[in-house]
PDB file of C-alpha atoms and ligand atoms in Angstrom:
ATOM      1  CA  MET A 633      -0.089   0.127  -0.042  1.00 97.00           C
ATOM      2  CA  GLY A 634       1.717   3.206  -0.783  1.00 98.00           C
ATOM      3  CA  ILE A 635       1.324   7.036  -0.143  1.00 98.00           C
ATOM      4  CA  ILE A 636       1.881   9.668  -1.882  1.00 98.00           C
ATOM      5  CA  GLY A 637       2.368  13.000  -0.165  1.00 97.00           C
ATOM      6  CA  GLY A 638       3.185  12.182   3.408  1.00 96.00           C
ATOM      7  CA  GLY A 639       2.174  15.723   5.075  1.00 94.00           C
ATOM      8  CA  ASN A 640      -1.151  16.242   7.525  1.00 90.00           C
ATOM      9  CA  LEU A 641      -3.373  13.887   5.795  1.00 91.00           C
ATOM     10  CA  GLY A 642      -0.405  11.363   4.514  1.00 94.00           C
ATOM     11  CA  SER A 643       1.409  10.749   7.594  1.00 92.00           C
ATOM     12  CA  ALA A 644      -1.779  10.606   9.671  1.00 90.00           C
ATOM     13  CA  LEU A 645      -3.164   7.513   7.741  1.00 94.00           C
ATOM     14  CA  ALA A 646      -0.064   5.814   7.672  1.00 94.00           C
ATOM     15  CA  GLU A 647       0.209   6.179  11.186  1.00 92.00           C
ATOM     16  CA  GLY A 648      -2.648   5.018  11.721  1.00 93.00           C
ATOM     17  CA  PHE A 649      -2.224   2.408   9.584  1.00 95.00           C
ATOM     18  CA  LEU A 650       0.083   1.191  11.284  1.00 94.00           C
ATOM     19  CA  LYS A 651      -1.331   1.752  15.203  1.00 94.00           C
ATOM     20  CA  SER A 652      -4.457   0.415  14.026  1.00 95.00           C
ATOM     21  CA  GLY A 653      -2.401  -3.191  12.875  1.00 95.00           C
ATOM     22  CA  VAL A 654      -4.292  -3.530   9.484  1.00 96.00           C
ATOM     23  CA  LEU A 655      -0.644  -3.221   7.760  1.00 96.00           C
ATOM     24  CA  ARG A 656       2.593  -3.976   9.114  1.00 96.00           C
ATOM     25  CA  ALA A 657       5.238  -1.064   8.933  1.00 96.00           C
ATOM     26  CA  GLU A 658       6.799  -2.931   5.849  1.00 95.00           C
ATOM     27  CA  GLU A 659       3.856  -2.904   3.392  1.00 96.00           C
ATOM     28  CA  ILE A 660       3.082   0.823   3.654  1.00 97.00           C
ATOM     29  CA  PHE A 661       5.117   2.867   1.441  1.00 97.00           C
ATOM     30  CA  VAL A 662       5.782   6.520   1.443  1.00 98.00           C
ATOM     31  CA  SER A 663       7.153   9.217  -0.984  1.00 98.00           C
ATOM     32  CA  ASP A 664       7.671  12.965  -0.527  1.00 98.00           C
ATOM     33  CA  PRO A 665       9.667  15.883  -1.694  1.00 97.00           C
ATOM     34  CA  GLU A 666      10.711  15.857   1.416  1.00 95.00           C
ATOM     35  CA  GLU A 667      13.492  13.953   3.088  1.00 93.00           C
ATOM     36  CA  GLU A 668      13.058  15.725   6.316  1.00 93.00           C
ATOM     37  CA  LYS A 669       9.479  14.304   6.597  1.00 93.00           C
ATOM     38  CA  LEU A 670      10.732  10.679   4.962  1.00 96.00           C
ATOM     39  CA  ARG A 671      13.274  10.499   7.692  1.00 95.00           C
ATOM     40  CA  LYS A 672      10.100  11.468  10.382  1.00 94.00           C
ATOM     41  CA  LEU A 673       8.581   8.271   9.091  1.00 95.00           C
ATOM     42  CA  ALA A 674      11.402   5.959   8.088  1.00 95.00           C
ATOM     43  CA  ARG A 675      11.628   6.273  12.388  1.00 95.00           C
ATOM     44  CA  LEU A 676       8.571   4.322  12.529  1.00 94.00           C
ATOM     45  CA  SER A 677       9.838   1.464   9.931  1.00 95.00           C
ATOM     46  CA  LEU A 678       7.849   2.227   6.854  1.00 96.00           C
ATOM     47  CA  GLN A 679       9.774   2.328   4.019  1.00 95.00           C
ATOM     48  CA  VAL A 680       9.878   6.259   1.893  1.00 97.00           C
ATOM     49  CA  THR A 681      10.558   7.676  -1.273  1.00 97.00           C
ATOM     50  CA  THR A 682      11.617  10.540  -2.914  1.00 97.00           C
ATOM     51  CA  ASP A 683      10.115   9.101  -6.165  1.00 97.00           C
ATOM     52  CA  ASN A 684       6.834   8.329  -7.196  1.00 98.00           C
ATOM     53  CA  ARG A 685       7.142   6.312  -9.510  1.00 98.00           C
ATOM     54  CA  ARG A 686       8.859   3.484  -7.707  1.00 98.00           C
ATOM     55  CA  LEU A 687       6.284   3.675  -5.269  1.00 98.00           C
ATOM     56  CA  VAL A 688       3.647   2.737  -7.774  1.00 98.00           C
ATOM     57  CA  GLU A 689       5.371   0.331  -9.131  1.00 98.00           C
ATOM     58  CA  GLU A 690       6.095  -1.122  -5.966  1.00 97.00           C
ATOM     59  CA  CYS A 691       1.969  -0.616  -4.936  1.00 98.00           C
ATOM     60  CA  ASP A 692      -1.451  -2.431  -5.782  1.00 97.00           C
ATOM     61  CA  VAL A 693      -3.305   0.678  -3.724  1.00 98.00           C
ATOM     62  CA  VAL A 694      -2.207   4.054  -3.807  1.00 98.00           C
ATOM     63  CA  PHE A 695      -3.391   6.980  -1.250  1.00 98.00           C
ATOM     64  CA  ILE A 696      -2.785  10.060  -3.057  1.00 98.00           C
ATOM     65  CA  ALA A 697      -2.205  12.676  -0.654  1.00 97.00           C
ATOM     66  CA  VAL A 698      -1.068  15.626  -2.047  1.00 97.00           C
ATOM     67  CA  LYS A 699      -2.826  18.810  -2.381  1.00 94.00           C
ATOM     68  CA  PRO A 700      -5.634  19.246  -4.752  1.00 92.00           C
ATOM     69  CA  ASP A 701      -3.951  21.768  -7.089  1.00 94.00           C
ATOM     70  CA  ARG A 702      -0.850  18.723  -7.370  1.00 96.00           C
ATOM     71  CA  VAL A 703      -3.196  15.775  -8.457  1.00 97.00           C
ATOM     72  CA  GLU A 704      -2.856  16.599 -12.034  1.00 97.00           C
ATOM     73  CA  SER A 705       1.359  16.790 -11.787  1.00 97.00           C
ATOM     74  CA  VAL A 706       1.375  13.365  -9.729  1.00 98.00           C
ATOM     75  CA  LEU A 707      -1.015  11.490 -12.599  1.00 98.00           C
ATOM     76  CA  ARG A 708       0.767  12.841 -15.201  1.00 98.00           C
ATOM     77  CA  GLU A 709       4.680  11.464 -14.014  1.00 98.00           C
ATOM     78  CA  VAL A 710       2.363   7.821 -12.919  1.00 98.00           C
ATOM     79  CA  GLU A 711      -0.112   7.222 -15.348  1.00 97.00           C
ATOM     80  CA  ASP A 712       1.711   4.818 -18.086  1.00 98.00           C
ATOM     81  CA  LEU A 713       2.347   2.633 -14.746  1.00 98.00           C
ATOM     82  CA  SER A 714      -1.546   2.904 -13.806  1.00 98.00           C
ATOM     83  CA  ALA A 715      -2.924   0.320 -14.920  1.00 97.00           C
ATOM     84  CA  GLY A 716      -4.334  -2.584 -12.697  1.00 97.00           C
ATOM     85  CA  LYS A 717      -3.838  -0.500 -10.017  1.00 98.00           C
ATOM     86  CA  LEU A 718      -6.799   0.756  -7.228  1.00 98.00           C
ATOM     87  CA  PHE A 719      -6.175   4.800  -6.545  1.00 98.00           C
ATOM     88  CA  VAL A 720      -7.496   6.507  -3.361  1.00 98.00           C
ATOM     89  CA  SER A 721      -7.399   9.855  -3.343  1.00 97.00           C
ATOM     90  CA  VAL A 722      -8.279  11.612  -0.692  1.00 96.00           C
ATOM     91  CA  ALA A 723      -7.338  15.701  -2.082  1.00 93.00           C
ATOM     92  CA  ALA A 724     -10.992  17.376  -1.502  1.00 90.00           C
ATOM     93  CA  GLY A 725     -12.574  18.733  -4.705  1.00 89.00           C
ATOM     94  CA  VAL A 726     -10.842  16.133  -6.916  1.00 94.00           C
ATOM     95  CA  SER A 727     -13.426  14.038  -8.871  1.00 95.00           C
ATOM     96  CA  THR A 728     -13.290  10.477  -9.645  1.00 97.00           C
ATOM     97  CA  LYS A 729     -14.181  11.412 -13.162  1.00 97.00           C
ATOM     98  CA  PHE A 730     -10.266  13.138 -13.089  1.00 96.00           C
ATOM     99  CA  ILE A 731      -8.307  11.269 -12.146  1.00 97.00           C
ATOM    100  CA  GLU A 732      -9.712   8.226 -14.232  1.00 98.00           C
ATOM    101  CA  ALA A 733      -9.273  10.143 -17.259  1.00 97.00           C
ATOM    102  CA  ARG A 734      -5.795  10.755 -16.382  1.00 97.00           C
ATOM    103  CA  THR A 735      -4.827   7.184 -15.460  1.00 98.00           C
ATOM    104  CA  ARG A 736      -5.972   3.997 -16.697  1.00 98.00           C
ATOM    105  CA  ALA A 737      -6.599   3.150 -13.119  1.00 98.00           C
ATOM    106  CA  ARG A 738      -9.346   1.693 -11.390  1.00 98.00           C
ATOM    107  CA  VAL A 739     -10.497   4.411  -8.599  1.00 98.00           C
ATOM    108  CA  ILE A 740     -11.960   5.230  -5.035  1.00 98.00           C
ATOM    109  CA  ARG A 741     -12.289   9.066  -4.078  1.00 98.00           C
ATOM    110  CA  ALA A 742     -12.210   9.237  -0.305  1.00 98.00           C
ATOM    111  CA  MET A 743     -12.653  11.770   2.734  1.00 97.00           C
ATOM    112  CA  PRO A 744     -10.897  11.468   5.770  1.00 95.00           C
ATOM    113  CA  ASN A 745     -10.108  13.308   8.468  1.00 92.00           C
ATOM    114  CA  ILE A 746      -7.561  13.996  10.775  1.00 87.00           C
ATOM    115  CA  CYS A 747      -8.556  12.163  13.656  1.00 92.00           C
ATOM    116  CA  GLY A 748      -7.320   8.741  12.034  1.00 89.00           C
ATOM    117  CA  SER A 749      -4.434   9.832  14.410  1.00 81.00           C
ATOM    118  CA  VAL A 750      -5.989   8.678  17.564  1.00 91.00           C
ATOM    119  CA  LEU A 751      -8.339   6.051  15.670  1.00 95.00           C
ATOM    120  CA  LYS A 752     -11.582   7.644  15.233  1.00 95.00           C
ATOM    121  CA  MET A 753     -11.515   9.367  12.137  1.00 96.00           C
ATOM    122  CA  ALA A 754     -15.351   9.698  10.219  1.00 97.00           C
ATOM    123  CA  SER A 755     -14.401   9.562   6.704  1.00 97.00           C
ATOM    124  CA  ALA A 756     -16.487   8.176   3.813  1.00 98.00           C
ATOM    125  CA  PHE A 757     -15.905   6.880  -0.148  1.00 98.00           C
ATOM    126  CA  SER A 758     -17.328   6.896  -3.339  1.00 98.00           C
ATOM    127  CA  PRO A 759     -16.487   4.465  -6.022  1.00 98.00           C
ATOM    128  CA  GLY A 760     -15.340   5.797  -9.844  1.00 98.00           C
ATOM    129  CA  SER A 761     -16.455   3.965 -12.265  1.00 98.00           C
ATOM    130  CA  ARG A 762     -14.064   1.403 -12.495  1.00 98.00           C
ATOM    131  CA  ALA A 763     -14.120   0.787  -9.168  1.00 98.00           C
ATOM    132  CA  THR A 764     -15.202  -3.203  -8.020  1.00 98.00           C
ATOM    133  CA  LYS A 765     -16.674  -4.243  -5.064  1.00 98.00           C
ATOM    134  CA  GLU A 766     -13.769  -5.474  -4.415  1.00 98.00           C
ATOM    135  CA  ASP A 767     -12.233  -2.405  -4.206  1.00 98.00           C
ATOM    136  CA  GLU A 768     -14.893  -0.829  -2.040  1.00 98.00           C
ATOM    137  CA  GLU A 769     -14.268  -3.904   0.358  1.00 98.00           C
ATOM    138  CA  ILE A 770     -10.074  -2.667   0.494  1.00 98.00           C
ATOM    139  CA  VAL A 771     -10.851   0.944   1.172  1.00 98.00           C
ATOM    140  CA  THR A 772     -13.438  -0.198   3.482  1.00 98.00           C
ATOM    141  CA  ARG A 773     -11.402  -2.301   5.408  1.00 97.00           C
ATOM    142  CA  LEU A 774      -8.440   0.299   5.359  1.00 97.00           C
ATOM    143  CA  LEU A 775     -10.559   3.374   6.098  1.00 97.00           C
ATOM    144  CA  GLY A 776     -12.416   1.720   8.844  1.00 97.00           C
ATOM    145  CA  SER A 777      -9.638   0.631  10.884  1.00 97.00           C
ATOM    146  CA  LEU A 778      -8.921   4.099  11.496  1.00 97.00           C
ATOM    147  CA  GLY A 779     -12.470   4.595  12.810  1.00 96.00           C
ATOM    148  CA  THR A 780     -15.922   4.343  10.942  1.00 96.00           C
ATOM    149  CA  THR A 781     -16.337   5.074   7.639  1.00 97.00           C
ATOM    150  CA  ALA A 782     -19.618   4.790   4.694  1.00 97.00           C
ATOM    151  CA  ARG A 783     -19.978   4.572   0.987  1.00 98.00           C
ATOM    152  CA  VAL A 784     -21.743   8.157  -0.399  1.00 98.00           C
ATOM    153  CA  GLU A 785     -23.138   9.032  -3.192  1.00 97.00           C
ATOM    154  CA  GLU A 786     -20.118  11.348  -5.001  1.00 97.00           C
ATOM    155  CA  ARG A 787     -22.546  14.210  -5.201  1.00 95.00           C
ATOM    156  CA  LEU A 788     -22.714  14.122  -1.416  1.00 96.00           C
ATOM    157  CA  MET A 789     -18.765  13.987  -1.031  1.00 96.00           C
ATOM    158  CA  SER A 790     -19.291  18.575   0.004  1.00 95.00           C
ATOM    159  CA  ALA A 791     -21.925  17.718   2.426  1.00 96.00           C
ATOM    160  CA  VAL A 792     -19.375  14.807   4.072  1.00 97.00           C
ATOM    161  CA  THR A 793     -16.272  17.680   3.527  1.00 95.00           C
ATOM    162  CA  GLY A 794     -18.666  19.795   5.726  1.00 95.00           C
ATOM    163  CA  ILE A 795     -19.470  17.458   8.449  1.00 96.00           C
ATOM    164  CA  SER A 796     -16.420  15.588   8.677  1.00 95.00           C
ATOM    165  CA  GLY A 797     -13.493  16.526   6.707  1.00 93.00           C
ATOM    166  CA  SER A 798     -14.075  20.262   8.475  1.00 94.00           C
ATOM    167  CA  GLY A 799     -15.817  18.837  11.741  1.00 96.00           C
ATOM    168  CA  PRO A 800     -12.420  18.479  13.763  1.00 95.00           C
ATOM    169  CA  ALA A 801     -12.363  22.188  14.060  1.00 96.00           C
ATOM    170  CA  PHE A 802     -15.533  22.880  15.147  1.00 97.00           C
ATOM    171  CA  PHE A 803     -15.673  20.714  17.810  1.00 98.00           C
ATOM    172  CA  PHE A 804     -12.458  21.454  18.620  1.00 98.00           C
ATOM    173  CA  TYR A 805     -13.488  25.523  18.582  1.00 98.00           C
ATOM    174  CA  LEU A 806     -16.681  24.222  20.598  1.00 98.00           C
ATOM    175  CA  ILE A 807     -14.066  22.354  23.496  1.00 98.00           C
ATOM    176  CA  LYS A 808     -12.637  25.865  23.649  1.00 98.00           C
ATOM    177  CA  ALA A 809     -15.453  27.642  24.133  1.00 98.00           C
ATOM    178  CA  VAL A 810     -15.948  24.956  27.017  1.00 98.00           C
ATOM    179  CA  GLN A 811     -12.716  26.051  28.372  1.00 98.00           C
ATOM    180  CA  GLU A 812     -12.470  29.288  28.412  1.00 98.00           C
ATOM    181  CA  ALA A 813     -16.714  29.392  29.871  1.00 98.00           C
ATOM    182  CA  GLY A 814     -15.163  27.239  33.032  1.00 98.00           C
ATOM    183  CA  MET A 815     -11.154  29.821  33.054  1.00 98.00           C
ATOM    184  CA  GLU A 816     -14.363  32.803  33.383  1.00 98.00           C
ATOM    185  CA  LEU A 817     -15.786  30.409  36.590  1.00 98.00           C
ATOM    186  CA  GLY A 818     -12.374  30.480  38.214  1.00 98.00           C
ATOM    187  CA  LEU A 819     -11.434  26.675  37.246  1.00 98.00           C
ATOM    188  CA  SER A 820      -7.473  26.586  36.312  1.00 98.00           C
ATOM    189  CA  ARG A 821      -6.807  26.500  32.409  1.00 98.00           C
ATOM    190  CA  GLU A 822      -5.802  22.442  32.549  1.00 98.00           C
ATOM    191  CA  VAL A 823      -8.827  21.478  34.015  1.00 98.00           C
ATOM    192  CA  ALA A 824     -11.371  23.735  32.498  1.00 98.00           C
ATOM    193  CA  PHE A 825      -9.340  22.080  29.692  1.00 98.00           C
ATOM    194  CA  LYS A 826      -9.767  18.630  30.761  1.00 98.00           C
ATOM    195  CA  LEU A 827     -13.294  18.527  31.604  1.00 98.00           C
ATOM    196  CA  ALA A 828     -14.308  20.012  28.305  1.00 98.00           C
ATOM    197  CA  ALA A 829     -12.839  17.763  26.274  1.00 98.00           C
ATOM    198  CA  GLN A 830     -13.710  14.010  27.919  1.00 98.00           C
ATOM    199  CA  THR A 831     -16.945  15.525  28.156  1.00 98.00           C
ATOM    200  CA  ALA A 832     -17.293  15.909  24.339  1.00 98.00           C
ATOM    201  CA  ARG A 833     -15.314  12.451  24.009  1.00 97.00           C
ATOM    202  CA  GLY A 834     -17.817  10.897  26.637  1.00 97.00           C
ATOM    203  CA  ALA A 835     -21.109  12.690  24.703  1.00 97.00           C
ATOM    204  CA  GLY A 836     -19.953  11.688  21.335  1.00 97.00           C
ATOM    205  CA  GLU A 837     -19.141   8.400  22.640  1.00 96.00           C
ATOM    206  CA  MET A 838     -22.481   7.865  23.765  1.00 96.00           C
ATOM    207  CA  ALA A 839     -24.244   9.155  21.325  1.00 96.00           C
ATOM    208  CA  LEU A 840     -22.880   6.406  18.849  1.00 95.00           C
ATOM    209  CA  THR A 841     -23.055   3.926  21.271  1.00 95.00           C
ATOM    210  CA  SER A 842     -26.453   4.644  22.974  1.00 95.00           C
ATOM    211  CA  GLU A 843     -29.683   3.344  21.961  1.00 95.00           C
ATOM    212  CA  GLU A 844     -31.297   6.232  22.900  1.00 95.00           C
ATOM    213  CA  GLN A 845     -31.934   8.855  20.176  1.00 95.00           C
ATOM    214  CA  ILE A 846     -30.326  12.305  20.878  1.00 96.00           C
ATOM    215  CA  ASP A 847     -33.044  14.459  21.962  1.00 95.00           C
ATOM    216  CA  GLU A 848     -33.978  11.304  24.666  1.00 96.00           C
ATOM    217  CA  LEU A 849     -29.687  11.665  25.676  1.00 96.00           C
ATOM    218  CA  ILE A 850     -30.688  15.355  26.116  1.00 96.00           C
ATOM    219  CA  ARG A 851     -33.786  15.194  28.658  1.00 94.00           C
ATOM    220  CA  ARG A 852     -31.667  13.055  30.518  1.00 92.00           C
ATOM    221  CA  VAL A 853     -29.430  15.474  31.207  1.00 94.00           C
ATOM    222  CA  CYS A 854     -31.846  18.420  31.415  1.00 94.00           C
ATOM    223  CA  THR A 855     -33.405  17.593  34.349  1.00 90.00           C
ATOM    224  CA  PRO A 856     -36.886  19.732  34.951  1.00 89.00           C
ATOM    225  CA  ARG A 857     -35.812  23.235  37.340  1.00 90.00           C
ATOM    226  CA  GLY A 858     -32.295  21.624  36.915  1.00 92.00           C
ATOM    227  CA  THR A 859     -28.989  23.486  36.071  1.00 94.00           C
ATOM    228  CA  THR A 860     -28.518  22.279  32.478  1.00 95.00           C
ATOM    229  CA  ILE A 861     -32.145  23.103  30.725  1.00 94.00           C
ATOM    230  CA  GLU A 862     -31.042  26.862  31.713  1.00 95.00           C
ATOM    231  CA  GLY A 863     -28.009  26.446  29.643  1.00 96.00           C
ATOM    232  CA  MET A 864     -29.885  25.204  27.168  1.00 96.00           C
ATOM    233  CA  LYS A 865     -32.812  27.982  27.043  1.00 96.00           C
ATOM    234  CA  VAL A 866     -29.521  30.460  26.540  1.00 97.00           C
ATOM    235  CA  LEU A 867     -28.819  27.903  23.686  1.00 97.00           C
ATOM    236  CA  GLU A 868     -32.337  27.843  21.732  1.00 97.00           C
ATOM    237  CA  GLU A 869     -32.328  31.999  22.528  1.00 98.00           C
ATOM    238  CA  ARG A 870     -28.851  32.526  20.641  1.00 98.00           C
ATOM    239  CA  LYS A 871     -29.459  30.421  18.206  1.00 98.00           C
ATOM    240  CA  VAL A 872     -26.572  28.473  18.223  1.00 97.00           C
ATOM    241  CA  ALA A 873     -28.387  25.029  16.410  1.00 97.00           C
ATOM    242  CA  ASP A 874     -28.997  27.880  13.308  1.00 98.00           C
ATOM    243  CA  ALA A 875     -25.174  28.776  13.451  1.00 98.00           C
ATOM    244  CA  ILE A 876     -23.564  25.732  13.525  1.00 97.00           C
ATOM    245  CA  ARG A 877     -26.132  24.678  10.458  1.00 97.00           C
ATOM    246  CA  GLU A 878     -24.978  27.457   8.918  1.00 98.00           C
ATOM    247  CA  ALA A 879     -21.137  26.775   9.785  1.00 97.00           C
ATOM    248  CA  ILE A 880     -21.716  23.351   7.856  1.00 97.00           C
ATOM    249  CA  LYS A 881     -23.662  24.429   5.221  1.00 97.00           C
ATOM    250  CA  ALA A 882     -20.972  26.966   4.524  1.00 97.00           C
ATOM    251  CA  ALA A 883     -17.178  24.699   4.893  1.00 95.00           C
ATOM    252  CA  ALA A 884     -19.897  22.222   1.819  1.00 94.00           C
ATOM    253  CA  ARG A 885     -20.462  24.977  -0.141  1.00 94.00           C
ATOM    254  CA  ARG A 886     -16.357  25.861  -0.546  1.00 93.00           C
ATOM    255  CA  ALA A 887     -16.258  22.307  -1.157  1.00 90.00           C
ATOM    256  CA  GLU A 888     -18.287  22.491  -4.011  1.00 90.00           C
ATOM    257  CA  GLU A 889     -16.670  26.036  -5.232  1.00 90.00           C
ATOM    258  CA  LEU A 890     -13.188  24.147  -5.259  1.00 84.00           C
ATOM    259  CA  SER A 891     -14.317  20.785  -7.241  1.00 81.00           C
ATOM    260  CA  ARG A 892     -15.533  22.901 -10.153  1.00 69.00           C
TER     261      ARG A 892
HETATM  262  N1  NAP B1956      -5.494  17.881   6.467  1.00 53.28           N
HETATM  263  C1  NAP B1956      -6.974  17.515   6.855  1.00 53.28           C
HETATM  264  O1  NAP B1956      -7.610  17.293   7.676  1.00 53.28           O
HETATM  265  C2  NAP B1956      -7.852  16.837   5.030  1.00 53.28           C
HETATM  266  C3  NAP B1956      -8.936  16.360   5.634  1.00 53.28           C
HETATM  267  C4  NAP B1956      -9.215  15.987   4.706  1.00 53.28           C
HETATM  268  C5  NAP B1956      -8.312  15.816   3.251  1.00 53.28           C
HETATM  269  N2  NAP B1956      -7.173  16.622   3.085  1.00 53.28           N
HETATM  270  C6  NAP B1956      -7.212  16.429   1.610  1.00 53.28           C
HETATM  271  O2  NAP B1956      -4.989  16.057   1.884  1.00 53.28           O
HETATM  272  C7  NAP B1956      -4.423  16.004   0.993  1.00 53.28           C
HETATM  273  C8  NAP B1956      -3.632  16.870   1.295  1.00 53.28           C
HETATM  274  O3  NAP B1956      -3.716  17.399   2.327  1.00 53.28           O
HETATM  275  P1  NAP B1956      -2.418  17.845   3.907  1.00 53.28           P
HETATM  276  O4  NAP B1956      -3.170  18.851   4.977  1.00 53.28           O
HETATM  277  O5  NAP B1956      -2.181  16.433   4.528  1.00 53.28           O
HETATM  278  O6  NAP B1956      -1.856  18.858   2.955  1.00 53.28           O
HETATM  279  P2  NAP B1956       0.282  18.805   3.245  1.00 53.28           P
HETATM  280  O7  NAP B1956       0.734  18.211   4.682  1.00 53.28           O
HETATM  281  O8  NAP B1956       0.800  20.161   2.497  1.00 53.28           O
HETATM  282  O9  NAP B1956       0.190  17.287   2.429  1.00 53.28           O
HETATM  283  C9  NAP B1956       1.401  17.506   1.417  1.00 53.28           C
HETATM  284  C10 NAP B1956       2.397  16.765   1.077  1.00 53.28           C
HETATM  285  O10 NAP B1956       2.565  16.270  -0.215  1.00 53.28           O
HETATM  286  C11 NAP B1956       3.968  16.771  -0.648  1.00 53.28           C
HETATM  287  N3  NAP B1956       4.031  16.892  -2.042  1.00 53.28           N
HETATM  288  C12 NAP B1956       3.647  17.182  -3.338  1.00 53.28           C
HETATM  289  N4  NAP B1956       3.688  17.356  -4.772  1.00 53.28           N
HETATM  290  C13 NAP B1956       4.110  16.287  -4.108  1.00 53.28           C
HETATM  291  C14 NAP B1956       4.147  14.949  -5.485  1.00 53.28           C
HETATM  292  N5  NAP B1956       4.696  15.701  -6.601  1.00 53.28           N
HETATM  293  N6  NAP B1956       5.069  14.110  -4.912  1.00 53.28           N
HETATM  294  C15 NAP B1956       4.909  13.676  -3.594  1.00 53.28           C
HETATM  295  N7  NAP B1956       4.578  14.586  -2.835  1.00 53.28           N
HETATM  296  C16 NAP B1956       4.022  15.856  -3.226  1.00 53.28           C
HETATM  297  C17 NAP B1956       4.112  17.725  -0.412  1.00 53.28           C
HETATM  298  O11 NAP B1956       5.398  18.194  -0.055  1.00 53.28           O
HETATM  299  P3  NAP B1956       5.949  19.884  -0.025  1.00 53.28           P
HETATM  300  O12 NAP B1956       4.975  20.350   1.286  1.00 53.28           O
HETATM  301  O13 NAP B1956       7.008  19.997   0.004  1.00 53.28           O
HETATM  302  O14 NAP B1956       5.181  20.755  -1.242  1.00 53.28           O
HETATM  303  C18 NAP B1956       3.212  17.513   1.155  1.00 53.28           C
HETATM  304  O15 NAP B1956       4.830  17.367   2.461  1.00 53.28           O
HETATM  305  C19 NAP B1956      -5.142  17.344   0.275  1.00 53.28           C
HETATM  306  O16 NAP B1956      -5.522  17.090  -0.997  1.00 53.28           O
HETATM  307  C20 NAP B1956      -6.551  17.648   0.945  1.00 53.28           C
HETATM  308  O17 NAP B1956      -7.756  17.804   0.050  1.00 53.28           O
HETATM  309  C21 NAP B1956      -6.432  17.091   4.526  1.00 53.28           C
END
């Protein structure tokens, strides 16, 4: 399995695959022009190279994790080696059609997020016209090992980008706001942060595993005349849910613009 581009996402994928145990270090090959980035990855016993062609020659499955504007030049470089390969592109806004038109590879487009490094990634993927059921199974197994993954229609990739691609930043922002409120109420920075982040983790974990609907979970914390309900009133008055919906839609709109 190869990864072209050992930057933020490429190295998070490599580290996640290794951590999850889905691949052994010697099964992961990463290419990047920067020797320094490669040295860091080589310390994890991964195979590394500055030569994208060598990587494609040696790998059956190749993740493309370079910035969207670099995808075309990478494809040009390896086009003649692409027949019989599965290319998994994580480049925002780059369609499977674009890659299929420039290579002979089978193509799957995926939208991961940075939480793969802690094996809590939320990702989705769309198969291109040449991808097989087996290719989908490979991608489901690889991305699934980093957290959760779902197959979606390609026209919905911008929505996925808004929710889970950009999403970690929105949740970090909420954690920061909760921490700041804690500090304003007199808690130390460290304690306020721990309480905020662990509460977010616990709420996410419960939402994913509980049999109760999200509204029931909210009701369970909001006892009548209790404390939580006072906070919920402020969230409703300030229309925080509307603001969050708008934020996600703005990110999705931008993803749509970039994909034109
Ligand atoms: N970061 C995220 O949270 C996230 C989430 C979802 C999807 N993505 C997608 O993932 C892709 C990578 O994003 P990123 O944040 O990881 O960017 P990044 O940190 O800039 O990583 C891209 C890496 O590719 C290298 N590179 C550039 N040209 C190359 C070439 N011709 N061959 C091989 N490697 C090359 C870059 O090296 P130089 O720095 O030397 O140019 C850099 O190390 C993007 O397409 C983005 O849309 C990112």
